[in-house]
Each structure stands twice: as C-alpha cells, then as structure tokens.
Tab-separated table of C-alpha atoms and ligand atoms in Angstrom:
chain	number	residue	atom	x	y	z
L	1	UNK	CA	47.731	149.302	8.012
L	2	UNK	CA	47.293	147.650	4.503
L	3	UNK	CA	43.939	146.893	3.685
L	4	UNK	CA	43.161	143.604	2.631
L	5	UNK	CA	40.372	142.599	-0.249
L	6	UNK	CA	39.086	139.785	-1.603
L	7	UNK	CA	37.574	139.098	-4.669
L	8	UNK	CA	35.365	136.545	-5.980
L	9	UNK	CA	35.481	136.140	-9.965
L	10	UNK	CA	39.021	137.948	-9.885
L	11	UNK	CA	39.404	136.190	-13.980
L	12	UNK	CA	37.086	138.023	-15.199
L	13	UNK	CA	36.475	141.476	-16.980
L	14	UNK	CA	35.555	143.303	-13.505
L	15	UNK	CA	37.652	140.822	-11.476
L	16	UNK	CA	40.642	142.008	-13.207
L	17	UNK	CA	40.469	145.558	-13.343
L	18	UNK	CA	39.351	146.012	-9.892
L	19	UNK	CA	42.696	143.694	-8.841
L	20	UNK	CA	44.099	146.506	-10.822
L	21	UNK	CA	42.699	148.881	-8.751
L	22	UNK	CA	42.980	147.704	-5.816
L	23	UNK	CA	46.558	147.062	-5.996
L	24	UNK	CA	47.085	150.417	-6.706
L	25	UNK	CA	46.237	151.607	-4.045
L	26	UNK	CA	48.501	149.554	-1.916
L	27	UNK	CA	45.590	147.043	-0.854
L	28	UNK	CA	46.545	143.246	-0.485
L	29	UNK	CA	44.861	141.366	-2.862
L	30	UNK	CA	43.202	137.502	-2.812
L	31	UNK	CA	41.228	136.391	-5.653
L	32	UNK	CA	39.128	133.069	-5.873
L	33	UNK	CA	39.434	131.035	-9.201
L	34	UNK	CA	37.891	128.020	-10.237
L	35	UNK	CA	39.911	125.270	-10.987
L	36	UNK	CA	39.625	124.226	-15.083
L	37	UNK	CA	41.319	122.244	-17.278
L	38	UNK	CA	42.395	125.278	-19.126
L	39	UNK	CA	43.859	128.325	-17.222
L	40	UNK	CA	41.863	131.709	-17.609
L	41	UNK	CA	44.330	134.049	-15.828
L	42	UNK	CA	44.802	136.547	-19.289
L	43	UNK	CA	43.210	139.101	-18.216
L	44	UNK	CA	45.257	139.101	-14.718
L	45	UNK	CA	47.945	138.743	-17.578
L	46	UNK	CA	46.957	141.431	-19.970
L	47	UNK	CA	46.904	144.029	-16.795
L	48	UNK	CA	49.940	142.751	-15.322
L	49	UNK	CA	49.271	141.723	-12.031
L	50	UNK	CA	48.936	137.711	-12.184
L	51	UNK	CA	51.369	137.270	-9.946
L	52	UNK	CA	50.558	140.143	-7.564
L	53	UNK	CA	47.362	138.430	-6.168
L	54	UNK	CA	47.397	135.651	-3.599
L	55	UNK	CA	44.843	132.945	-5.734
L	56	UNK	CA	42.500	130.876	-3.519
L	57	UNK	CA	40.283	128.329	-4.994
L	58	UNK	CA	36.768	129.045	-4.138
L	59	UNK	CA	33.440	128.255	-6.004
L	60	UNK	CA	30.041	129.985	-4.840
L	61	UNK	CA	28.351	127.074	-5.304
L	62	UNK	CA	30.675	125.644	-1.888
L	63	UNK	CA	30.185	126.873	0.828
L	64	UNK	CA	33.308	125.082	2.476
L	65	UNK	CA	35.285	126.482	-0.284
L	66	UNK	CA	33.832	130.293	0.940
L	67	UNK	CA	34.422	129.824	4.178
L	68	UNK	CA	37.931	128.922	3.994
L	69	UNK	CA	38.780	132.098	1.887
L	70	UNK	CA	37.495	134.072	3.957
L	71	UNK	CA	39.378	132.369	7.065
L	72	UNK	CA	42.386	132.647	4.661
L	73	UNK	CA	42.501	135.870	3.846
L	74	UNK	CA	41.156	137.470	6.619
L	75	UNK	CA	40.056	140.267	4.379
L	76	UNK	CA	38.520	144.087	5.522
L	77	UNK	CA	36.142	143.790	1.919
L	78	UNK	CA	34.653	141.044	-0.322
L	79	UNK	CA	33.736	142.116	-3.669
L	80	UNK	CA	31.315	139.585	-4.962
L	81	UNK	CA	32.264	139.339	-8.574
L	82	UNK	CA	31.398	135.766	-8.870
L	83	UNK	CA	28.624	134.543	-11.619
L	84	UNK	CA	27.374	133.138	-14.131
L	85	UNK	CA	26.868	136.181	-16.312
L	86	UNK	CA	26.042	135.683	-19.488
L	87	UNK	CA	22.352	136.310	-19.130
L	88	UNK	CA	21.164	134.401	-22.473
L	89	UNK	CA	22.807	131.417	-20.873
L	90	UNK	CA	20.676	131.732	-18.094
L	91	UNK	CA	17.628	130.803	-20.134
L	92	UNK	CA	19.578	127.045	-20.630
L	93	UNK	CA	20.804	126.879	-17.119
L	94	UNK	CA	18.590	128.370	-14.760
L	95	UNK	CA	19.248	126.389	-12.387
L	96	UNK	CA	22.590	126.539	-12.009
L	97	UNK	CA	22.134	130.408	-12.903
L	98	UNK	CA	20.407	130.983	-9.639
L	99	UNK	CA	22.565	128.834	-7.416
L	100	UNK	CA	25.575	130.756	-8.468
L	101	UNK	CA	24.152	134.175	-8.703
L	102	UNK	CA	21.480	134.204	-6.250
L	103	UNK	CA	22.259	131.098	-3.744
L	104	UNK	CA	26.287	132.354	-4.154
L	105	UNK	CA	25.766	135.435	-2.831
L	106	UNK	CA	23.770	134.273	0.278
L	107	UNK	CA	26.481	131.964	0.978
L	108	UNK	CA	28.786	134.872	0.991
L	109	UNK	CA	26.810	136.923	3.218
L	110	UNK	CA	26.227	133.888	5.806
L	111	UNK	CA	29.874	133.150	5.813
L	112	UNK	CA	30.312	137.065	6.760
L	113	UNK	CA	27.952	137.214	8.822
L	114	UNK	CA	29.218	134.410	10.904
L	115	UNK	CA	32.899	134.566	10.568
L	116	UNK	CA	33.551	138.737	10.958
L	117	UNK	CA	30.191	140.865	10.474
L	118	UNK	CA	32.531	143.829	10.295
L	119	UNK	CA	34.074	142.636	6.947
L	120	UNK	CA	32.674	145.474	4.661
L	121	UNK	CA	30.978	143.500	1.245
L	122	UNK	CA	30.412	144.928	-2.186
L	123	UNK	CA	27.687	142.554	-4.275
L	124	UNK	CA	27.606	142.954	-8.376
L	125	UNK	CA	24.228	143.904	-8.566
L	126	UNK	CA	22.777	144.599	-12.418
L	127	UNK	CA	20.500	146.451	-14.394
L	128	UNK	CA	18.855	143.517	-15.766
L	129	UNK	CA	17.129	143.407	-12.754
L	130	UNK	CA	14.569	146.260	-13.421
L	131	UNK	CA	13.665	144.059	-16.789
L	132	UNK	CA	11.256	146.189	-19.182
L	133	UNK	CA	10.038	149.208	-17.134
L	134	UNK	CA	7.898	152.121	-18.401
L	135	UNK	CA	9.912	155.364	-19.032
L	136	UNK	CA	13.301	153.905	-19.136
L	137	UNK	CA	14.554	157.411	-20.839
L	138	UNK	CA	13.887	159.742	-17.649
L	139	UNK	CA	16.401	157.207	-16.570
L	140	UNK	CA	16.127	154.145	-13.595
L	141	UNK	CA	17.280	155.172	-10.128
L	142	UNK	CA	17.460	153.067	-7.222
L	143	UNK	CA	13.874	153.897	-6.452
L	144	UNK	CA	12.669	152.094	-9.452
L	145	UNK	CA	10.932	148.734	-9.156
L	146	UNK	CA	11.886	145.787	-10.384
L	147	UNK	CA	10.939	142.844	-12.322
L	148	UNK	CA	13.215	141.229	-13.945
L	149	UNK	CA	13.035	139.105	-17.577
L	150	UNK	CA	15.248	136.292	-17.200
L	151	UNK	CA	16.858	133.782	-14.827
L	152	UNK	CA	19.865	135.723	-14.429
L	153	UNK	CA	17.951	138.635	-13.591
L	154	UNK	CA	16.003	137.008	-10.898
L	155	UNK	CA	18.850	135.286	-9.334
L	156	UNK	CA	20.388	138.728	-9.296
L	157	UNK	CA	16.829	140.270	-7.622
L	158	UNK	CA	17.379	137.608	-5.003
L	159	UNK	CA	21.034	138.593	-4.064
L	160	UNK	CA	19.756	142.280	-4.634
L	161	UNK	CA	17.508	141.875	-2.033
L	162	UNK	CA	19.460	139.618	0.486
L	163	UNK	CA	22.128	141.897	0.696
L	164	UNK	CA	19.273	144.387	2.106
L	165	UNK	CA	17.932	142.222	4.533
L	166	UNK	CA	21.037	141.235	5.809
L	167	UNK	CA	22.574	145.400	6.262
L	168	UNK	CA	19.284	146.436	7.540
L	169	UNK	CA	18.305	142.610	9.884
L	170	UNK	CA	22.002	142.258	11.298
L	171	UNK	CA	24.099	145.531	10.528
L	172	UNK	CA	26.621	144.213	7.946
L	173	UNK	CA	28.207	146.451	5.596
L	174	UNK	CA	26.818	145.768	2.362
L	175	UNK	CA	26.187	147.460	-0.941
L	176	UNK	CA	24.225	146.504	-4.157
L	177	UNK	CA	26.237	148.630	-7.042
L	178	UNK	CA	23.179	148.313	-9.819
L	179	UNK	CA	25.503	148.471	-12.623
L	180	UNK	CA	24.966	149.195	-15.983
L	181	UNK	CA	26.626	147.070	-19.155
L	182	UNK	CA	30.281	148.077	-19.458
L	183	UNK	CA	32.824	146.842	-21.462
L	184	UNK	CA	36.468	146.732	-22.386
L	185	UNK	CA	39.123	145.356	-24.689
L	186	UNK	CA	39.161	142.171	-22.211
L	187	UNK	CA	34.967	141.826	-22.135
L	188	UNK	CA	34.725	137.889	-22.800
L	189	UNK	CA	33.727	137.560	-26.351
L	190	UNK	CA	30.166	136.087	-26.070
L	191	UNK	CA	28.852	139.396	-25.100
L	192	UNK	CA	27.467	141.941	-27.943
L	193	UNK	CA	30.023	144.672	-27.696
L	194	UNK	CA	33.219	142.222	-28.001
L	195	UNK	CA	31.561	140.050	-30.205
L	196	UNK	CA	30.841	142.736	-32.184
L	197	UNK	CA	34.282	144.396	-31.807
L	198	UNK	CA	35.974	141.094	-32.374
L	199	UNK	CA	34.534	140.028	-35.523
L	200	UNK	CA	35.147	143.933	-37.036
L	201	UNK	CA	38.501	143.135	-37.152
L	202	UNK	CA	38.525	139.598	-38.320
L	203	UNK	CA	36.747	141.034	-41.402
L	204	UNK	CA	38.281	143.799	-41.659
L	205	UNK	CA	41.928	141.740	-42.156
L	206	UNK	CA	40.265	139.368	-44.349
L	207	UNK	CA	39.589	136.508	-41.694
L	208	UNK	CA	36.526	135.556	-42.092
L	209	UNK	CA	33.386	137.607	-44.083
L	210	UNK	CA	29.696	136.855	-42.108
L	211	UNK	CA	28.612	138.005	-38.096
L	212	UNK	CA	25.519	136.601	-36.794
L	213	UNK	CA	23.635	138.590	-34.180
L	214	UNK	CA	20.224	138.545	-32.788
L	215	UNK	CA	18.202	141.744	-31.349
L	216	UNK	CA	19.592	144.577	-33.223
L	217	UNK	CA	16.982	147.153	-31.756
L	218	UNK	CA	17.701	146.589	-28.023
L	219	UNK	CA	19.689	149.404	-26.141
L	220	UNK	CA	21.721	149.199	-23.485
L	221	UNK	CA	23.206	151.761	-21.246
L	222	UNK	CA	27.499	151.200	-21.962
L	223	UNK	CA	30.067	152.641	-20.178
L	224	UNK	CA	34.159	151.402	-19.936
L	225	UNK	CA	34.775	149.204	-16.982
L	226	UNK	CA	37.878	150.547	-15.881
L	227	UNK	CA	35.945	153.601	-14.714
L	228	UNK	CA	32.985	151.358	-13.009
L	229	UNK	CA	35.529	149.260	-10.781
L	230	UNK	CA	36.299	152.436	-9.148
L	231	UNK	CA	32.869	152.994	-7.920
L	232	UNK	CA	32.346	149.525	-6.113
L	233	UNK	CA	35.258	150.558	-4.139
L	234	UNK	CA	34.187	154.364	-3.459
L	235	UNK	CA	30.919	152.534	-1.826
L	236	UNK	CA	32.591	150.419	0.248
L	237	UNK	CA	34.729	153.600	1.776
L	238	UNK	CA	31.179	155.317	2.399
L	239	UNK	CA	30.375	155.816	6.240
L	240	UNK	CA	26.992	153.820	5.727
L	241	UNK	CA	26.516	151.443	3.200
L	242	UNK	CA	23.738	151.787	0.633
L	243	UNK	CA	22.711	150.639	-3.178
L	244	UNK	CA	23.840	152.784	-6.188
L	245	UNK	CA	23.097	153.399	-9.896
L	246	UNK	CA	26.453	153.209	-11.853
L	247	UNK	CA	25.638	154.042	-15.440
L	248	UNK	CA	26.343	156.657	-18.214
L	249	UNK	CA	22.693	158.297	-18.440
L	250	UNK	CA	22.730	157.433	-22.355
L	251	UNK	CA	21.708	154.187	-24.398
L	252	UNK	CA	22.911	152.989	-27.334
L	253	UNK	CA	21.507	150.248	-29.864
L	254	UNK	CA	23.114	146.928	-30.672
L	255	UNK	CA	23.080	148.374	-34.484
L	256	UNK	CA	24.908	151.499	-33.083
L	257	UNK	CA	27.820	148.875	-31.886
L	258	UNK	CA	27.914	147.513	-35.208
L	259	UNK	CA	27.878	151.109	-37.056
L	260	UNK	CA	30.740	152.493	-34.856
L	261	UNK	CA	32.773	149.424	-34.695
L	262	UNK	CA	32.952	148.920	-38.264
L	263	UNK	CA	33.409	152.329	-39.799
L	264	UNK	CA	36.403	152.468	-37.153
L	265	UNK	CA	37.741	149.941	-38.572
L	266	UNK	CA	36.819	151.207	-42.229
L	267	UNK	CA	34.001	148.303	-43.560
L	268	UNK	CA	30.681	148.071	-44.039
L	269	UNK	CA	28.304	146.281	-41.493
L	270	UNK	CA	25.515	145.549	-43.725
L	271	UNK	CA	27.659	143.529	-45.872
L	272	UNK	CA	28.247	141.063	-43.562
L	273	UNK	CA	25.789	141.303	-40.864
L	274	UNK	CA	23.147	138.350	-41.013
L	275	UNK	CA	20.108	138.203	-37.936
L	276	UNK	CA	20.442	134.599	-36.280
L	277	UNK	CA	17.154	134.015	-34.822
L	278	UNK	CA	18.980	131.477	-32.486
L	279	UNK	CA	20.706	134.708	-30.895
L	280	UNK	CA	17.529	136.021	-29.843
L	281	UNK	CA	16.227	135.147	-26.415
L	282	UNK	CA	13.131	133.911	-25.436
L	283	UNK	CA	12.303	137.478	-23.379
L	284	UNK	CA	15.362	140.165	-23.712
L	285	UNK	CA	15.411	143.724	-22.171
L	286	UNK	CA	14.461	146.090	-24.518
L	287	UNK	CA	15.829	149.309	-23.308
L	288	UNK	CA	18.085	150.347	-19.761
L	289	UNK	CA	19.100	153.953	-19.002
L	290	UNK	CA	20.337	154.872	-15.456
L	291	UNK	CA	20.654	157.381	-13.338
L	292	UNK	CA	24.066	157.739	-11.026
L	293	UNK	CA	22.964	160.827	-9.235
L	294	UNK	CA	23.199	159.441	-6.395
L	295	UNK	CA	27.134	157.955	-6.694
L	296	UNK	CA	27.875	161.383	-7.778
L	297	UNK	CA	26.136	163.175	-5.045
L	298	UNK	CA	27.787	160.296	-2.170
L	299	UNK	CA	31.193	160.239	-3.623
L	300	UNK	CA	31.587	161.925	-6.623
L	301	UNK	CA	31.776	159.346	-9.699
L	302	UNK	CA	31.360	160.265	-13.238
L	303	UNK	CA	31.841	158.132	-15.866
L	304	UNK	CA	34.489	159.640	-18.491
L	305	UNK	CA	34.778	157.515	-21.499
L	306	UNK	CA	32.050	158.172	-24.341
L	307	UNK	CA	30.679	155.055	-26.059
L	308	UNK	CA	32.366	156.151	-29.114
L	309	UNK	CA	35.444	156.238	-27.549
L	310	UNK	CA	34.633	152.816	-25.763
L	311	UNK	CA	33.683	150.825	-28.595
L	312	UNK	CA	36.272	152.536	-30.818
L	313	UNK	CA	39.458	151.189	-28.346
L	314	UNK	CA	37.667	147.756	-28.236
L	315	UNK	CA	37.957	147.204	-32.232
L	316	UNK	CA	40.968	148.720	-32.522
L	317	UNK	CA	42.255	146.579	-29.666
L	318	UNK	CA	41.056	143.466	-31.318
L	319	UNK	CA	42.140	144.650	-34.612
L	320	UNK	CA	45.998	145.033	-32.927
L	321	UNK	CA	45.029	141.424	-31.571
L	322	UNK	CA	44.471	140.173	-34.620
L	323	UNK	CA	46.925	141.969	-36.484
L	324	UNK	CA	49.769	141.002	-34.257
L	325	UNK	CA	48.307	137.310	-34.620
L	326	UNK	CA	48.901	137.451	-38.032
L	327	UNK	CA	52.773	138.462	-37.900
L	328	UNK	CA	53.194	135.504	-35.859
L	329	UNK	CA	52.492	136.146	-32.374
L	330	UNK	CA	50.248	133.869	-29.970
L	331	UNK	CA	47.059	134.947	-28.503
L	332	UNK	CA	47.251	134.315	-24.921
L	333	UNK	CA	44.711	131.393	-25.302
L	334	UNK	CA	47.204	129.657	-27.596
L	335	UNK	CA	49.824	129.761	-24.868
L	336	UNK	CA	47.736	130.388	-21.405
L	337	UNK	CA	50.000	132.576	-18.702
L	338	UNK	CA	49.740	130.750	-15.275
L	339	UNK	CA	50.150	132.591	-12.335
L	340	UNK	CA	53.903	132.045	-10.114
L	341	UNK	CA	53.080	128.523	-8.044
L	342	UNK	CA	53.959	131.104	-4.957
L	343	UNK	CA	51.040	133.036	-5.233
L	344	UNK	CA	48.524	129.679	-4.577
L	345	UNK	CA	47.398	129.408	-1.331
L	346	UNK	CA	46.308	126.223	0.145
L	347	UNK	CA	44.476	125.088	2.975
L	348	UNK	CA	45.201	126.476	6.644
L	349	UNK	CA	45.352	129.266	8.192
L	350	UNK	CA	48.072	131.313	6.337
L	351	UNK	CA	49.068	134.826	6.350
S	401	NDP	P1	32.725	137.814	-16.225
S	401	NDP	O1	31.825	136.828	-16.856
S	401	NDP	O2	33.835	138.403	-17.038
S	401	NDP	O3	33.394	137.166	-14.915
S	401	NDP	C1	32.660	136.334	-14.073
S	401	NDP	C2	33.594	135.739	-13.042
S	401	NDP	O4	32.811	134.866	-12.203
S	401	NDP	C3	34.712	134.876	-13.629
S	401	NDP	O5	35.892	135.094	-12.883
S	401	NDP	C4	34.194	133.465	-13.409
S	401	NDP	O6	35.228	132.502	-13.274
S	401	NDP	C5	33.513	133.637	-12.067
S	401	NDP	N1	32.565	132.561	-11.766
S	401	NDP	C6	31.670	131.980	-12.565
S	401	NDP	N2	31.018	130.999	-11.924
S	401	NDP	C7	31.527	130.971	-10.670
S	401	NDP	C8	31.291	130.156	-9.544
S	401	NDP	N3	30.395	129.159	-9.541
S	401	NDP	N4	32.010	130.390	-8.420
S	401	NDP	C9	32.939	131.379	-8.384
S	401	NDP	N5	33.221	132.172	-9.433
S	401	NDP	C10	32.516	131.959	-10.559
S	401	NDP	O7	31.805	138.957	-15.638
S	401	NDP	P2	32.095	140.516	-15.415
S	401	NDP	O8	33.470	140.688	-14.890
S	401	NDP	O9	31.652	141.264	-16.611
S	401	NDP	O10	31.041	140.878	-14.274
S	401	NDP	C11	31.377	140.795	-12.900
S	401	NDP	C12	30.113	140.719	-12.080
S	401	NDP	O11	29.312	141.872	-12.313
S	401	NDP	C13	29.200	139.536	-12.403
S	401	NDP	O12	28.573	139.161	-11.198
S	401	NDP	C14	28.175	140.104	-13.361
S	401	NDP	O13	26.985	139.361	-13.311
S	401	NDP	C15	28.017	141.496	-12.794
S	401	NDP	N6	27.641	142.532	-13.716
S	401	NDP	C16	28.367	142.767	-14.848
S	401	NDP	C17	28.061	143.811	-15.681
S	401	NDP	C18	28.823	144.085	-16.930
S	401	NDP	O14	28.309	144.827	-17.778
S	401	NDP	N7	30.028	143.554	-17.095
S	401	NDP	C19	26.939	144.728	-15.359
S	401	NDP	C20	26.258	144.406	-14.121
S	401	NDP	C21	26.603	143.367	-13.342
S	401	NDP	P3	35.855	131.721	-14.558
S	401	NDP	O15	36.903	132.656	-15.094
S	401	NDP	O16	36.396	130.492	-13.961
S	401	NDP	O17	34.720	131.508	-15.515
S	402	GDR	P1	23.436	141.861	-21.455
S	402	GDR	O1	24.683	141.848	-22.456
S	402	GDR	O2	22.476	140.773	-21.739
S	402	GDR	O3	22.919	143.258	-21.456
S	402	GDR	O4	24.134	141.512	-20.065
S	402	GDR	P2	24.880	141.153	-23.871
S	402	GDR	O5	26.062	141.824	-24.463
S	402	GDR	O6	24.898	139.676	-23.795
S	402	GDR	O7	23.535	141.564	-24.680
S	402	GDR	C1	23.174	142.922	-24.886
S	402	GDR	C2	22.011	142.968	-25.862
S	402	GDR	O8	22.457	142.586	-27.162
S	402	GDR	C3	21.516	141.697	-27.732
S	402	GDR	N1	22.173	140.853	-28.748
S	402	GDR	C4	23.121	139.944	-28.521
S	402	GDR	N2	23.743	139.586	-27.365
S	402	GDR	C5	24.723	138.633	-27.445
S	402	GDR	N3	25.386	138.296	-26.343
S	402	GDR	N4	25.055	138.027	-28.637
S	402	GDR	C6	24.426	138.348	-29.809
S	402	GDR	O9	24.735	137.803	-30.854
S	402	GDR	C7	23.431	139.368	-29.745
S	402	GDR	N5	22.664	139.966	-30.677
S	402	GDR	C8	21.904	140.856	-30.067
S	402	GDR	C9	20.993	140.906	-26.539
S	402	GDR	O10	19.776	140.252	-26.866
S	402	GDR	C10	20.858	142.020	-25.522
S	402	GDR	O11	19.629	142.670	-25.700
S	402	GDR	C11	25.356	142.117	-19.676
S	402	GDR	C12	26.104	141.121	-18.797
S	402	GDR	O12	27.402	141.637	-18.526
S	402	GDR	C13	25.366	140.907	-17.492
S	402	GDR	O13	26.190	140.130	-16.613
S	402	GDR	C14	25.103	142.269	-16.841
S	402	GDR	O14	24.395	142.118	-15.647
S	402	GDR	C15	24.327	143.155	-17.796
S	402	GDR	O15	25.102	143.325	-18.993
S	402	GDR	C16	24.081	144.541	-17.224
C-alpha cells in the first residue's frame, strides 16, 4: 500500500528535498505552507515536484490548523520540518522562536497522540542544542549533554526533550535526528554558507564589490542536505524509534567558506570581506563536531559529499544563477512558480 507522509515546512531547504525523496520512493506526499503575500514554492520548483505534493495550509503556531492536516491527510509519518530557523533571529524574536520551535512541536505530538498514536513522527532536532561543550573534537554523540546558547536552541531542547517523554510516557513513534548544519544550492540566503556562496558570485561577475560577515572563527560541522533527508527517513523505518547524530565528523571555519568559495570562483576574499559587528550575536556556538556512529551502526548512513565539494556546487550554482540572470533570464523570485490550484486541499475530510 502507498505510504503516505506529511511534512511540515515542505518550502524550505529540507522540506524540499525530502518531498524529493519521498516521492521517489512512491510515497504520497502532503506538505503544509503558510499562506504569504508572496509565494515561496521555488525550491518545490527548482526540484520539480510543485505540483506533485498535495499543499495544506498549516501553521505550528495553530493548533486547529495541525489538527486538520493531520485529519486530511491521514498520513503513516510527520516530518516536523516546521521553524523558525534562523538562529540569530531568535535573539530578536524569542518569543515567537519558542512558540514555533518548541510550543510547535508539542502541538504536533498532542495532535498525534490524540488523533492516531501509531502515526510514526520524525522531529528536526539540531546541534545547536549542545551550545559550547568541552571537547567538541572527540566529536558530540547523543550521550552528550546539553545546554544550549540561544533561543532557538532552547526551543529546540524543549521539542528535543518532548519528543522523549512522549515515545517513552505513551509509546509513540518518535525520533529526534540531532542534525548537523547542511547546506545546498537552495539553503535560504541569510545563512553563512549561501550568503557566502551567493555574494562570491555577485563579485565575481562584477555585481557588487563588499560582503559583510560577523564570526569568522566559529566552525561548524557541514554536510549537503540531499544526503541528510535520507536519514530522517531511514529512522522512521527503524523497528524502535530512537535519537541520532547526523553529521560529517569534520568542522570547518566560517573563513574556510569564504577561502573555498572564492578561489572557486577565482577572487580574492580579503579584498572584499569587511567584519560587521552587527552580524555577530550576542552568544554564538563556537565549535560543533558530531558523531553519526550510531546512524551508521542502525541503518547504515554515511554522508558522501566533502565540504569542498559542497561549498564548491553552491558558488558555482549561484554563479550559473547569476550568470544566467545576466543574459536575461528571471530568478524565480522575479516571477514566483505557484503550485497547480489542484494540488490545494481545503477543509474536510478528503482523500
Ligand atoms: P528552512 O528555514 O529552509 O525552512 C523552514 C520551514 O519552516 C519553511 O518551510 C517555513 O515556511 C516553515 N515555517 C516557518 N515558520 C513556520 C510556522 N510557524 N508554521 C509552519 N511552518 C513554518 O529550514 P531548513 O529546511 O534548513 O531546516 C528544516 C528544519 O531542520 C528546521 O526545523 C530547522 O530548524 C532544522 N534544522 C536545520 C538544519 C540545517 O542545517 N539546515 C540543522 C538542524 C536542524 P516559509 O517558507 O513559509 O517560511
Ligand atoms: P547556524 O547557521 O547558526 O549554525 O544554524 P548560520 O549559517 O546562520 O551561522 C553559522 C555560523 O556563522 C557565523 N556567521 C554568520 N552567520 C550568518 N547567518 N550570517 C553572517 O553574516 C555570519 N557571519 C558569521 C554565525 O555566527 C555562526 O557561528 C544553522 C541553521 O540551519 C539552524 O536551523 C540549524 O539548527 C543549525 O544550523 C544546525
């Protein structure tokens, strides 16, 4: 029988891939979107599957809106993509940071719990939420404690730990994956790596001539996304559910970004590079290696792309962007794609 999943946050970076996924391997696919004034379905675009995926609106911070997804779509998994995840933004809306992340993902776990407790449920747990721990290089397992730095972190410890209570208190199926950063050519372009990537190729075509970043020392474990979309499904195929590391084993500095993004591209960072102390935040993580022993020991996942490779494809994939830009062709926020009106569902109990 087809499997049916739903996704919370299917427009972005992770949302989209795993729709990818998913769809792949013959599962039926709902996604929640927000509704906006300005459609965000390019990514769903980029991968080709906007109009494979049977839209519901749903926000985590309604509950109504949750539980009629999950009435709608009767679905075998949630993946709990959802957030607000731009974890310097979390320092100007904690609030709203914590409902989302933290409050969201208890919503999602009551509306599971009482709707179908057998619906298996994937949460997007983080490595922010281990904050600054000693010996980061022996690398941070799921036995390491926790205490995170920042309101995104927290409100991710919270959901963390809910998901716990609520496998081990009332038997649901439901997994943490702690994952590492990871990125892509369709990372949203506040975060370091596209940011980064992005502004490469501006410069590098003569578009504009100054980047402004703030903490060039920290290091972050990277790995491609593609690869880590695969793993939150492998966990929810498990026999029991648990918590897993997904991360590369290897960290890498902002300032390496910058050095391999723009000698890909041919230019010289330091030219153009300026520190912006408004980038810096008011406590940042200053170092996250994991340790995915365990995914590889339960079910076998290794990640395959190098971070050379990784942030190599992203400038050059921005570079083509810009390139293509240039010889006349929109960007698809000039001319946003918007999914078939068929694949909107509405209220009621549809199939
Ligand atoms: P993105 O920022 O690209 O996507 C976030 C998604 O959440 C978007 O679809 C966004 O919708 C949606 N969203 C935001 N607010 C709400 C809300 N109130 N209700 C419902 N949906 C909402 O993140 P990623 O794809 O990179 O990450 C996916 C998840 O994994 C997030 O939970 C993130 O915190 C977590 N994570 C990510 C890591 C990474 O390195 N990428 C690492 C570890 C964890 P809209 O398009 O409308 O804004
Ligand atoms: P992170 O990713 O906070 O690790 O969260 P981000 O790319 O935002 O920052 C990584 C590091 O780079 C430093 N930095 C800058 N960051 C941004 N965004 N912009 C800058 O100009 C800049 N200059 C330096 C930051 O201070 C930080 O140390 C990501 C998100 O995807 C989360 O949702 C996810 O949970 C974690 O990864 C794992």
């Amino acid at each position: 029988m087809t499997k049916r999943a739903l996704i919370t946050g299917v427009t972005g970076q992770d949302g989209a891939y795993l729709a990818k996924f998913l769809l792949d391997q013959e599962y039926e696919v709902f996604g929640t979107y927000r509704r906006s004034s300005t459609p965000n379905f390019w990514r769903l675009d980029a991968l080709g599957v906007i109009d494979k995926i049977n839209f519901l609106h749903a926000d985590l911070n309604d509950m109504a809106s949750l539980l009629e997804a999950v009435t709608v779509s009767e679905p075998d998994e949630i993946y709990n993509l959802g957030a607000q995840s731009f974890v310097g933004a979390s320092f100007e809306a904690p609030l709203l940071t914590g409902d989302v992340d933290g409050l969201g993902a208890a919503r999602v776990l009551e509306v599971v719990r009482s709707i179908n407790p057998k619906i298996r449920i994937y949460q997007a747990s983080s490595s922010e939420i281990y904050g600054n721990v000693a010996n980061v290089e022996r690398g941070l397992t799921e036995e390491t404690p926790m205490l995170p730095v920042s309101p995104y972190a927290a409100g991710k410890l919270y959901a963390y730990n809910l998901v716990r209570i609520y496998r081990e208190g009332y038997g649901l199926f439901a997994a943490n994956g702690i994952l590492f950063n990871h990125e892509s050519p369709l990372r949203g372009l506040e975060f370091v790596t596209r940011k980064i990537t992005n502004a490469a190729a501006q410069i590098s075509l003569g578009l504009r001539n100054k980047l402004e970043l703030g903490n060039l020392e920290a290091r972050r474990d990277w790995g491609f996304a593609a690869e880590y979309v695969q793993a939150m499904w492998k966990m929810l195929q498990l026999d029991k559910p648990s918590d897993y590391v997904i991360a590369t084993g290897s960290s890498y500095s902002v300032q390496d970004v910058l050095v391999t993004a723009f000698e890909s591209l041919g230019i010289d960072w330091q030219k153009y590079v300026t520190v912006d102390k408004r980038q810096m935040r008011p406590l940042d993580v200053h170092n996250l290696v994991g340790d995915s022993s365990k995914a590889k020991a339960d079910f076998d996942w290794n990640p395959a792309t190098s971070f050379k490779e990784l942030i190599e494809s992203m400038a050059a994939a921005d570079y083509d962007r810009w390139r293509r830009r240039i010889d006349g062709e929109v960007f698809p926020w000039d001319a946003p794609s918007y999914p078939s009106e068929s694949v909107f569902l509405t209220r009621g109990p549809q199939k």
